[in-house]
DNA sequence: GCATTCTGCAA
DNA sequence: TATTGCAGAATGC
């Protein structure tokens, strides 16, 4: 049998996988391959064929669609071709870009003829990472509608911990199908497709395969989702959300690059100054950014105490340096240097380069299939970790600006949403009461633990209580708590004990979660998002403990993620009423940032407030704080 | 060039 | 030796 080409590394990997599953069969016999399967892939490259194709297309109620493009960035990409499949092992490819000198259908004619089908919400579409296609179509003034299935999202819901949800991996997992390697068709896959590298027939084969596989996957994955009670989560939350995320990515956010350039110059001057002081303090010049060279200075030259080790040497992280700062001037200088260098390299200097030349704005990617808990992630650039905690860092937020003088930012954030969800699940009397009475939750917890009236809670008491509240959400240990509060291990243990004595509902909830996880092997969120916890019964205490923390945290963090996704969908629907003059720009886990027309700001404010608060009914109130400002710093 | 390690930013 | 992420610089292969 002629199995497809598999490189050595992949081959070994597959064999190991099969061994792990107890299979002895030869690799070649196990895997269906592109080369041994009968497929009918049609190249639609003449106007006659296109009209034939069109006749078939308009008769379909559901099909898979896939775009070949010139770039991985949908806001730059141009369409190379479009593939369709509405029957297993059969697909059509319409090239829109071909080698120079070759004839090709006009993109205008093709797009204008298929537009009605693409924009018909009653004609169902399937895709792999279809948010991408949605954005590329939008650049071509086509508003894709009727999306009912995304194989990437389906794979994510079936196993959110999987690292790759690319089509090749999913096809192998659910269809035992080994695709033609992309590299065989168009090179490394990261390069742009140029017609010198690949002729149309090859691209056709690859494009048709993707649409075909996507179509077949939907068929296989749908029952799997039903089995896992995940269909509603996909249809009611994730698929509608994909449109919202595409809209947010499309909108982008304005950046005052001039301000950032000024900040960069200031930082450069400060850094040079600190650098000089560090060299003077050390006695010689070295690379401050190199942990290895720095530890040589700190621990060999200056003979400062060696506080903590890493895998490869001595740690020089902020904790270590803060402790060492008591004994020597250098660690403090390095801390300052590191802080400024971090801000400069990661934000101040990097962000201006991410501005899209066509729109003059920053367009992040919101990834829907990355986190194990159901949260979104943001990348290129990550706009979910813009500094806020230190004054100098916070200044960076001033550079994020609304598009014009008639617009402002509006930010809306959930107040203590994770603890409210904890109160909801645990039905803890004390916690529920505190929220019903709208008490400051950390002060309230401090008052209970220290046994003082809430007005007598000191800032230190509150700080410690806050650390425990965080700890509960993350799954706490006395070590972690003592590390965070500076309390002794003994004190930290006492603190935790008294917390659980007072909040017995929380204790019961934790035990219940762990028991459930042991029994079914997974935990579920508010909207039935699942995460498997295979190590929950591990013999290894460390792994077991980690699994228990993961179990508790996933329910809380994941439910909070579900909740804000529902709110985003509902707000998006409301915004389409058209009376608001507002755009959703960013989601930062418990916060939404909007750009709003000044004259509709009151209206938008109350709508956002309403939709976020009523996204789901908990047994405690949901509180939302809303602020407006002329830049992102002013809305904090 | 690519992967790993350390570091540090956010919720 | 607290949960989830992304990214830059140094470093090693």
PDB file of N, CA, C and O (backbone and C1' of nucleotides) in Angstrom, chain A residues 287 290 292 371-372 377-378 380 382 531 546 549, chain C residues 1-12:
ATOM      1  N   UNK A 287      25.752  42.443  30.252  1.00  0.00           N
ATOM      2  CA  UNK A 287      24.393  42.487  29.694  1.00  0.00           C
ATOM      3  C   UNK A 287      23.376  42.291  30.818  1.00  0.00           C
ATOM      4  O   UNK A 287      23.174  41.182  31.312  1.00  0.00           O
ATOM      5  N   UNK A 290      20.677  39.655  30.564  1.00  0.00           N
ATOM      6  CA  UNK A 290      21.036  38.234  30.589  1.00  0.00           C
ATOM      7  C   UNK A 290      21.020  37.710  32.024  1.00  0.00           C
ATOM      8  O   UNK A 290      21.859  38.085  32.833  1.00  0.00           O
ATOM      9  N   UNK A 292      21.957  35.038  33.184  1.00  0.00           N
ATOM     10  CA  UNK A 292      23.202  34.344  33.523  1.00  0.00           C
ATOM     11  C   UNK A 292      24.294  35.334  33.937  1.00  0.00           C
ATOM     12  O   UNK A 292      24.959  35.155  34.963  1.00  0.00           O
ATOM     13  N   UNK A 371      -7.562  28.540  25.127  1.00  0.00           N
ATOM     14  CA  UNK A 371      -7.436  28.314  26.572  1.00  0.00           C
ATOM     15  C   UNK A 371      -8.163  27.054  27.027  1.00  0.00           C
ATOM     16  O   UNK A 371      -9.184  26.660  26.460  1.00  0.00           O
ATOM     17  N   UNK A 372      -7.640  26.449  28.069  1.00  0.00           N
ATOM     18  CA  UNK A 372      -8.229  25.218  28.591  1.00  0.00           C
ATOM     19  C   UNK A 372      -9.538  25.480  29.321  1.00  0.00           C
ATOM     20  O   UNK A 372     -10.326  24.563  29.539  1.00  0.00           O
ATOM     21  N   UNK A 377      -8.282  34.286  24.063  1.00  0.00           N
ATOM     22  CA  UNK A 377      -6.945  34.846  24.183  1.00  0.00           C
ATOM     23  C   UNK A 377      -6.778  35.851  23.055  1.00  0.00           C
ATOM     24  O   UNK A 377      -7.547  35.857  22.096  1.00  0.00           O
ATOM     25  N   UNK A 378      -5.796  36.722  23.216  1.00  0.00           N
ATOM     26  CA  UNK A 378      -5.553  37.788  22.251  1.00  0.00           C
ATOM     27  C   UNK A 378      -4.089  37.737  21.854  1.00  0.00           C
ATOM     28  O   UNK A 378      -3.220  37.541  22.696  1.00  0.00           O
ATOM     29  N   UNK A 380      -0.951  39.074  18.701  1.00  0.00           N
ATOM     30  CA  UNK A 380      -0.491  39.866  17.544  1.00  0.00           C
ATOM     31  C   UNK A 380      -1.252  41.169  17.326  1.00  0.00           C
ATOM     32  O   UNK A 380      -1.854  41.336  16.256  1.00  0.00           O
ATOM     33  N   UNK A 382      -1.068  41.067  21.759  1.00  0.00           N
ATOM     34  CA  UNK A 382      -1.924  40.714  22.891  1.00  0.00           C
ATOM     35  C   UNK A 382      -2.423  42.008  23.532  1.00  0.00           C
ATOM     36  O   UNK A 382      -1.644  42.746  24.115  1.00  0.00           O
ATOM     37  N   UNK A 531     -14.033  20.254  30.691  1.00  0.00           N
ATOM     38  CA  UNK A 531     -12.582  20.051  30.654  1.00  0.00           C
ATOM     39  C   UNK A 531     -12.266  18.740  31.359  1.00  0.00           C
ATOM     40  O   UNK A 531     -12.692  18.525  32.494  1.00  0.00           O
ATOM     41  N   UNK A 546      -2.540  19.398  41.837  1.00  0.00           N
ATOM     42  CA  UNK A 546      -2.694  20.330  40.722  1.00  0.00           C
ATOM     43  C   UNK A 546      -4.045  20.126  40.046  1.00  0.00           C
ATOM     44  O   UNK A 546      -4.765  21.082  39.756  1.00  0.00           O
ATOM     45  N   UNK A 549      -6.832  21.662  41.988  1.00  0.00           N
ATOM     46  CA  UNK A 549      -6.879  23.121  41.815  1.00  0.00           C
ATOM     47  C   UNK A 549      -7.464  23.475  40.453  1.00  0.00           C
ATOM     48  O   UNK A 549      -8.282  24.385  40.323  1.00  0.00           O
TER      49      UNK A 549
ATOM     50  P    DT C   1       5.766  23.220  42.591  1.00  0.00           P
ATOM     51  O5'  DT C   1       4.478  23.275  43.627  1.00  0.00           O
ATOM     52  C5'  DT C   1       3.451  24.205  43.635  1.00  0.00           C
ATOM     53  C4'  DT C   1       3.646  25.377  44.593  1.00  0.00           C
ATOM     54  C3'  DT C   1       4.487  26.491  43.971  1.00  0.00           C
ATOM     55  O3'  DT C   1       3.849  27.714  44.183  1.00  0.00           O
ATOM     56  C1'  DT C   1       5.369  25.889  46.069  1.00  0.00           C
ATOM     57  P    DA C   2       3.076  28.204  42.873  1.00  0.00           P
ATOM     58  O5'  DA C   2       1.584  28.428  43.387  1.00  0.00           O
ATOM     59  C5'  DA C   2       0.811  27.302  43.846  1.00  0.00           C
ATOM     60  C4'  DA C   2      -0.640  27.516  43.429  1.00  0.00           C
ATOM     61  C3'  DA C   2      -0.774  27.977  41.966  1.00  0.00           C
ATOM     62  O3'  DA C   2      -1.771  27.214  41.338  1.00  0.00           O
ATOM     63  C1'  DA C   2      -1.899  29.485  43.401  1.00  0.00           C
ATOM     64  P    DT C   3      -1.464  26.720  39.886  1.00  0.00           P
ATOM     65  O5'  DT C   3      -2.699  27.318  39.073  1.00  0.00           O
ATOM     66  C5'  DT C   3      -3.983  26.694  39.184  1.00  0.00           C
ATOM     67  C4'  DT C   3      -4.945  27.406  38.273  1.00  0.00           C
ATOM     68  C3'  DT C   3      -4.441  27.605  36.843  1.00  0.00           C
ATOM     69  O3'  DT C   3      -4.729  26.488  36.047  1.00  0.00           O
ATOM     70  C1'  DT C   3      -5.347  29.626  37.672  1.00  0.00           C
ATOM     71  P    DT C   4      -4.020  26.325  34.613  1.00  0.00           P
ATOM     72  O5'  DT C   4      -4.522  27.611  33.811  1.00  0.00           O
ATOM     73  C5'  DT C   4      -5.878  27.681  33.345  1.00  0.00           C
ATOM     74  C4'  DT C   4      -6.067  28.939  32.551  1.00  0.00           C
ATOM     75  C3'  DT C   4      -5.076  29.118  31.415  1.00  0.00           C
ATOM     76  O3'  DT C   4      -5.484  28.354  30.303  1.00  0.00           O
ATOM     77  C1'  DT C   4      -5.350  31.172  32.596  1.00  0.00           C
ATOM     78  P    DG C   5      -4.422  28.144  29.098  1.00  0.00           P
ATOM     79  O5'  DG C   5      -4.509  29.561  28.372  1.00  0.00           O
ATOM     80  C5'  DG C   5      -3.418  30.071  27.668  1.00  0.00           C
ATOM     81  C4'  DG C   5      -3.587  31.576  27.567  1.00  0.00           C
ATOM     82  C3'  DG C   5      -2.517  32.242  26.715  1.00  0.00           C
ATOM     83  O3'  DG C   5      -3.016  32.378  25.405  1.00  0.00           O
ATOM     84  C1'  DG C   5      -2.780  33.387  28.812  1.00  0.00           C
ATOM     85  P    DC C   6      -1.992  32.393  24.195  1.00  0.00           P
ATOM     86  O5'  DC C   6      -1.185  33.753  24.396  1.00  0.00           O
ATOM     87  C5'  DC C   6      -1.851  34.995  24.186  1.00  0.00           C
ATOM     88  C4'  DC C   6      -0.823  36.093  24.106  1.00  0.00           C
ATOM     89  C3'  DC C   6       0.274  35.860  23.060  1.00  0.00           C
ATOM     90  O3'  DC C   6       0.496  37.085  22.394  1.00  0.00           O
ATOM     91  C1'  DC C   6       1.249  36.092  25.228  1.00  0.00           C
ATOM     92  P    DA C   7       1.538  37.171  21.203  1.00  0.00           P
ATOM     93  O5'  DA C   7       2.840  37.686  21.960  1.00  0.00           O
ATOM     94  C5'  DA C   7       2.788  38.955  22.598  1.00  0.00           C
ATOM     95  C4'  DA C   7       4.165  39.282  23.134  1.00  0.00           C
ATOM     96  C3'  DA C   7       5.303  38.959  22.163  1.00  0.00           C
ATOM     97  O3'  DA C   7       6.207  40.041  22.182  1.00  0.00           O
ATOM     98  C1'  DA C   7       5.694  37.930  24.231  1.00  0.00           C
ATOM     99  P    DG C   8       7.158  40.339  20.953  1.00  0.00           P
ATOM    100  O5'  DG C   8       8.481  40.748  21.720  1.00  0.00           O
ATOM    101  C5'  DG C   8       8.420  41.721  22.753  1.00  0.00           C
ATOM    102  C4'  DG C   8       9.690  41.619  23.580  1.00  0.00           C
ATOM    103  C3'  DG C   8      10.941  41.377  22.740  1.00  0.00           C
ATOM    104  O3'  DG C   8      11.969  42.209  23.227  1.00  0.00           O
ATOM    105  C1'  DG C   8      10.691  39.643  24.348  1.00  0.00           C
ATOM    106  P    DA C   9      13.350  42.305  22.466  1.00  0.00           P
ATOM    107  O5'  DA C   9      14.293  41.428  23.399  1.00  0.00           O
ATOM    108  C5'  DA C   9      14.507  41.847  24.740  1.00  0.00           C
ATOM    109  C4'  DA C   9      15.518  40.920  25.370  1.00  0.00           C
ATOM    110  C3'  DA C   9      16.729  40.625  24.480  1.00  0.00           C
ATOM    111  O3'  DA C   9      17.893  40.780  25.269  1.00  0.00           O
ATOM    112  C1'  DA C   9      15.636  38.589  25.104  1.00  0.00           C
ATOM    113  P    DA C  10      19.329  40.422  24.658  1.00  0.00           P
ATOM    114  O5'  DA C  10      19.550  38.959  25.240  1.00  0.00           O
ATOM    115  C5'  DA C  10      19.447  38.753  26.647  1.00  0.00           C
ATOM    116  C4'  DA C  10      19.723  37.297  26.962  1.00  0.00           C
ATOM    117  C3'  DA C  10      20.993  36.727  26.336  1.00  0.00           C
ATOM    118  O3'  DA C  10      21.665  35.979  27.339  1.00  0.00           O
ATOM    119  C1'  DA C  10      19.136  35.393  25.735  1.00  0.00           C
ATOM    120  P    DT C  11      23.115  35.425  27.090  1.00  0.00           P
ATOM    121  O5'  DT C  11      22.804  33.944  26.627  1.00  0.00           O
ATOM    122  C5'  DT C  11      22.043  33.090  27.471  1.00  0.00           C
ATOM    123  C4'  DT C  11      21.686  31.825  26.736  1.00  0.00           C
ATOM    124  C3'  DT C  11      22.857  31.210  25.941  1.00  0.00           C
ATOM    125  O3'  DT C  11      23.170  29.964  26.530  1.00  0.00           O
ATOM    126  C1'  DT C  11      20.813  31.142  24.744  1.00  0.00           C
ATOM    127  P    DG C  12      24.482  29.152  26.099  1.00  0.00           P
ATOM    128  O5'  DG C  12      23.846  27.879  25.379  1.00  0.00           O
ATOM    129  C5'  DG C  12      22.733  27.201  25.966  1.00  0.00           C
ATOM    130  C4'  DG C  12      22.187  26.190  24.978  1.00  0.00           C
ATOM    131  C3'  DG C  12      23.271  25.475  24.161  1.00  0.00           C
ATOM    132  O3'  DG C  12      22.927  24.093  24.036  1.00  0.00           O
ATOM    133  C1'  DG C  12      21.751  26.547  22.708  1.00  0.00           C
TER     134       DG C  12
END
